[in-house]
Short mmCIF file of N, CA and C in Angstrom, two decimals:
data_model
loop_
_atom_site.label_atom_id
_atom_site.label_comp_id
_atom_site.label_asym_id
_atom_site.label_seq_id
_atom_site.Cartn_x
_atom_site.Cartn_y
_atom_site.Cartn_z
N LEU A 74 0.80 -1.21 0.00
CA LEU A 74 0.00 0.00 0.00
C LEU A 74 0.84 1.27 0.00
N GLY A 75 2.05 1.24 0.54
CA GLY A 75 2.88 2.41 0.56
C GLY A 75 2.55 3.39 1.70
N TRP A 76 1.86 2.92 2.71
CA TRP A 76 1.49 3.81 3.80
C TRP A 76 2.69 4.05 4.71
N THR A 77 2.66 5.24 5.33
CA THR A 77 3.68 5.58 6.31
C THR A 77 3.25 5.03 7.66
N ILE A 78 4.12 5.11 8.62
CA ILE A 78 3.77 4.68 9.99
C ILE A 78 2.63 5.50 10.55
N LEU A 79 2.52 6.78 10.15
CA LEU A 79 1.38 7.61 10.61
C LEU A 79 0.08 7.11 10.01
N HIS A 80 0.08 6.69 8.76
CA HIS A 80 -1.14 6.14 8.17
C HIS A 80 -1.59 4.89 8.94
N ILE A 81 -0.68 4.01 9.19
CA ILE A 81 -1.01 2.78 9.93
C ILE A 81 -1.50 3.10 11.33
N ALA A 82 -0.80 3.99 12.01
CA ALA A 82 -1.20 4.36 13.37
C ALA A 82 -2.57 5.04 13.38
N ALA A 83 -2.86 5.82 12.34
CA ALA A 83 -4.16 6.54 12.28
C ALA A 83 -5.35 5.60 12.26
N PHE A 84 -5.16 4.38 11.79
CA PHE A 84 -6.26 3.41 11.73
C PHE A 84 -6.20 2.35 12.82
N SER A 85 -5.26 2.46 13.71
CA SER A 85 -5.13 1.52 14.82
C SER A 85 -6.19 1.82 15.89
N PRO A 86 -6.64 0.79 16.62
CA PRO A 86 -7.54 1.04 17.73
C PRO A 86 -6.94 1.96 18.79
N LYS A 87 -5.62 2.00 18.87
CA LYS A 87 -4.93 2.87 19.83
C LYS A 87 -4.33 4.07 19.10
N ARG A 88 -5.06 4.59 18.12
CA ARG A 88 -4.53 5.62 17.23
C ARG A 88 -4.04 6.88 17.91
N LYS A 89 -4.79 7.38 18.88
CA LYS A 89 -4.38 8.64 19.54
C LYS A 89 -3.03 8.45 20.22
N LEU A 90 -2.89 7.39 20.96
CA LEU A 90 -1.64 7.12 21.66
C LEU A 90 -0.48 6.94 20.67
N LEU A 91 -0.68 6.14 19.63
CA LEU A 91 0.37 5.88 18.67
C LEU A 91 0.77 7.12 17.89
N VAL A 92 -0.22 7.83 17.37
CA VAL A 92 0.11 9.02 16.58
C VAL A 92 0.79 10.06 17.42
N ASN A 93 0.30 10.28 18.64
CA ASN A 93 0.97 11.26 19.51
C ASN A 93 2.41 10.84 19.78
N TYR A 94 2.63 9.55 19.99
CA TYR A 94 3.98 9.07 20.22
C TYR A 94 4.88 9.40 19.02
N PHE A 95 4.41 9.08 17.82
CA PHE A 95 5.23 9.32 16.62
C PHE A 95 5.42 10.81 16.35
N LEU A 96 4.39 11.60 16.60
CA LEU A 96 4.55 13.06 16.42
C LEU A 96 5.55 13.63 17.40
N ASN A 97 5.51 13.13 18.63
CA ASN A 97 6.49 13.57 19.64
C ASN A 97 7.91 13.16 19.27
N LYS A 98 8.05 12.10 18.47
CA LYS A 98 9.36 11.63 18.01
C LYS A 98 9.82 12.36 16.76
N GLY A 99 9.02 13.28 16.28
CA GLY A 99 9.42 14.11 15.15
C GLY A 99 8.80 13.78 13.82
N LEU A 100 7.96 12.75 13.73
CA LEU A 100 7.27 12.50 12.47
C LEU A 100 6.23 13.58 12.23
N LYS A 101 5.97 13.88 11.00
CA LYS A 101 5.06 14.96 10.68
C LYS A 101 4.01 14.48 9.67
N PHE A 102 2.84 15.11 9.73
CA PHE A 102 1.82 14.96 8.69
C PHE A 102 2.32 15.77 7.49
N ASP A 103 1.79 15.48 6.30
CA ASP A 103 2.21 16.22 5.11
C ASP A 103 1.78 17.67 5.14
N SER A 104 0.70 18.00 5.82
CA SER A 104 0.25 19.38 5.91
C SER A 104 -0.44 19.63 7.22
N GLU A 105 -0.57 20.90 7.56
CA GLU A 105 -1.26 21.29 8.78
C GLU A 105 -2.72 20.88 8.72
N ILE A 106 -3.29 20.91 7.52
CA ILE A 106 -4.72 20.55 7.39
C ILE A 106 -4.93 19.07 7.77
N HIS A 107 -4.05 18.21 7.35
CA HIS A 107 -4.20 16.78 7.69
C HIS A 107 -4.07 16.56 9.20
N GLU A 108 -3.14 17.24 9.83
CA GLU A 108 -2.95 17.09 11.26
C GLU A 108 -4.16 17.62 12.04
N ALA A 109 -4.65 18.80 11.64
CA ALA A 109 -5.80 19.37 12.33
C ALA A 109 -7.05 18.49 12.18
N ALA A 110 -7.24 17.91 11.00
CA ALA A 110 -8.37 17.03 10.78
C ALA A 110 -8.26 15.79 11.63
N PHE A 111 -7.07 15.24 11.72
CA PHE A 111 -6.82 14.04 12.54
C PHE A 111 -7.16 14.33 14.00
N LYS A 112 -6.71 15.51 14.48
CA LYS A 112 -6.88 15.84 15.89
C LYS A 112 -8.26 16.41 16.22
N GLY A 113 -9.07 16.71 15.18
CA GLY A 113 -10.40 17.27 15.42
C GLY A 113 -10.37 18.75 15.78
N GLU A 114 -9.41 19.47 15.23
CA GLU A 114 -9.22 20.88 15.56
C GLU A 114 -9.91 21.78 14.51
N MET A 115 -11.22 21.94 14.66
CA MET A 115 -12.04 22.68 13.69
C MET A 115 -11.54 24.13 13.53
N SER A 116 -11.24 24.79 14.63
CA SER A 116 -10.82 26.21 14.50
C SER A 116 -9.54 26.34 13.69
N LYS A 117 -8.62 25.40 13.84
CA LYS A 117 -7.40 25.46 13.04
C LYS A 117 -7.69 25.19 11.58
N LEU A 118 -8.58 24.21 11.30
CA LEU A 118 -8.94 23.93 9.91
C LEU A 118 -9.56 25.16 9.26
N LYS A 119 -10.46 25.81 9.95
CA LYS A 119 -11.09 27.00 9.40
C LYS A 119 -10.08 28.11 9.13
N TYR A 120 -9.12 28.24 10.04
CA TYR A 120 -8.07 29.23 9.85
C TYR A 120 -7.24 28.91 8.62
N TYR A 121 -6.81 27.67 8.49
CA TYR A 121 -5.97 27.28 7.35
C TYR A 121 -6.71 27.46 6.02
N ILE A 122 -7.98 27.05 6.02
CA ILE A 122 -8.74 27.03 4.75
C ILE A 122 -9.34 28.40 4.44
N ASN A 123 -9.97 29.03 5.43
CA ASN A 123 -10.65 30.29 5.17
C ASN A 123 -9.70 31.51 5.19
N ASP A 124 -8.80 31.54 6.14
CA ASP A 124 -7.91 32.70 6.28
C ASP A 124 -6.64 32.59 5.46
N LEU A 125 -5.99 31.44 5.50
CA LEU A 125 -4.73 31.27 4.77
C LEU A 125 -4.97 30.78 3.35
N LYS A 126 -6.22 30.44 3.04
CA LYS A 126 -6.62 29.99 1.68
C LYS A 126 -5.88 28.71 1.23
N MET A 127 -5.62 27.84 2.19
CA MET A 127 -5.06 26.53 1.83
C MET A 127 -6.18 25.73 1.17
N HIS A 128 -5.83 24.91 0.21
CA HIS A 128 -6.83 24.15 -0.53
C HIS A 128 -7.45 23.06 0.35
N VAL A 129 -8.77 23.02 0.37
CA VAL A 129 -9.48 22.08 1.23
C VAL A 129 -9.23 20.63 0.85
N SER A 130 -8.92 20.38 -0.40
CA SER A 130 -8.73 19.02 -0.87
C SER A 130 -7.25 18.67 -1.07
N ILE A 131 -6.36 19.37 -0.39
CA ILE A 131 -4.94 19.09 -0.52
C ILE A 131 -4.69 17.61 -0.18
N GLN A 132 -3.90 16.96 -0.99
CA GLN A 132 -3.62 15.54 -0.77
C GLN A 132 -2.23 15.38 -0.15
N ASP A 133 -2.13 14.36 0.68
CA ASP A 133 -0.80 14.03 1.22
C ASP A 133 -0.02 13.24 0.16
N SER A 134 1.16 12.79 0.50
CA SER A 134 2.00 12.11 -0.48
C SER A 134 1.40 10.77 -0.94
N TYR A 135 0.33 10.32 -0.30
CA TYR A 135 -0.32 9.07 -0.70
C TYR A 135 -1.71 9.32 -1.29
N GLY A 136 -2.02 10.57 -1.57
CA GLY A 136 -3.29 10.91 -2.20
C GLY A 136 -4.46 11.03 -1.27
N GLU A 137 -4.20 11.03 0.03
CA GLU A 137 -5.29 11.13 1.02
C GLU A 137 -5.57 12.59 1.34
N THR A 138 -6.83 12.88 1.63
CA THR A 138 -7.22 14.22 2.01
C THR A 138 -7.57 14.28 3.50
N ALA A 139 -7.86 15.47 3.96
CA ALA A 139 -8.18 15.67 5.38
C ALA A 139 -9.44 14.92 5.78
N ILE A 140 -10.35 14.72 4.84
CA ILE A 140 -11.60 13.98 5.14
C ILE A 140 -11.27 12.59 5.69
N LEU A 141 -10.30 11.91 5.09
CA LEU A 141 -9.94 10.58 5.56
C LEU A 141 -9.48 10.63 7.00
N TYR A 142 -8.61 11.57 7.33
CA TYR A 142 -8.10 11.65 8.68
C TYR A 142 -9.18 12.01 9.70
N ALA A 143 -10.09 12.90 9.31
CA ALA A 143 -11.18 13.26 10.21
C ALA A 143 -12.13 12.07 10.40
N ALA A 144 -12.49 11.39 9.31
CA ALA A 144 -13.40 10.26 9.38
C ALA A 144 -12.81 9.11 10.18
N ALA A 145 -11.53 8.85 10.00
CA ALA A 145 -10.87 7.74 10.71
C ALA A 145 -10.87 7.95 12.21
N ASN A 146 -11.06 9.19 12.65
CA ASN A 146 -11.03 9.49 14.07
C ASN A 146 -12.37 9.92 14.61
N GLY A 147 -13.44 9.73 13.80
CA GLY A 147 -14.78 9.99 14.28
C GLY A 147 -15.15 11.45 14.39
N HIS A 148 -14.49 12.32 13.66
CA HIS A 148 -14.80 13.76 13.73
C HIS A 148 -15.84 14.11 12.67
N LEU A 149 -17.09 13.69 12.93
CA LEU A 149 -18.16 13.83 11.96
C LEU A 149 -18.41 15.29 11.58
N ALA A 150 -18.39 16.21 12.53
CA ALA A 150 -18.64 17.61 12.23
C ALA A 150 -17.57 18.15 11.27
N ILE A 151 -16.35 17.72 11.43
CA ILE A 151 -15.29 18.16 10.54
C ILE A 151 -15.46 17.57 9.15
N VAL A 152 -15.82 16.28 9.08
CA VAL A 152 -16.08 15.66 7.79
C VAL A 152 -17.18 16.41 7.06
N GLN A 153 -18.28 16.71 7.74
CA GLN A 153 -19.38 17.45 7.12
C GLN A 153 -18.94 18.84 6.65
N TRP A 154 -18.17 19.53 7.47
CA TRP A 154 -17.71 20.85 7.12
C TRP A 154 -16.78 20.81 5.92
N LEU A 155 -15.85 19.85 5.90
CA LEU A 155 -14.94 19.72 4.76
C LEU A 155 -15.68 19.42 3.45
N ILE A 156 -16.72 18.57 3.54
CA ILE A 156 -17.52 18.30 2.35
C ILE A 156 -18.24 19.58 1.91
N GLN A 157 -18.79 20.30 2.85
CA GLN A 157 -19.48 21.57 2.55
C GLN A 157 -18.54 22.56 1.88
N GLU A 158 -17.28 22.55 2.29
CA GLU A 158 -16.28 23.46 1.73
C GLU A 158 -15.69 22.97 0.40
N GLY A 159 -16.16 21.84 -0.07
CA GLY A 159 -15.70 21.29 -1.34
C GLY A 159 -14.62 20.25 -1.23
N GLY A 160 -14.43 19.72 -0.04
CA GLY A 160 -13.35 18.77 0.20
C GLY A 160 -13.56 17.40 -0.40
N ALA A 161 -14.78 17.12 -0.87
CA ALA A 161 -15.06 15.80 -1.46
C ALA A 161 -14.82 15.81 -2.97
N ASN A 162 -14.48 16.94 -3.51
CA ASN A 162 -14.27 17.04 -4.98
C ASN A 162 -12.90 16.60 -5.39
#
């Protein structure tokens, strides 16, 4: 599949613990949008997309968008907002 350790950790039942461990060790998401979606940080997502004009559908190096990271972590409100903002296109 070509997934990174963060991709694998993001879908683990212990995802929060694993991802925080790897982030603390210096691993990074491809963009701030992906990290904010993973963590459920709506205010940061709105800032990046509305204020900084970052593209809502930006893909990581494996073609994944913020919607995947939000959905994988149960952040339904973020998934809905990203779709509303055009993130499903």
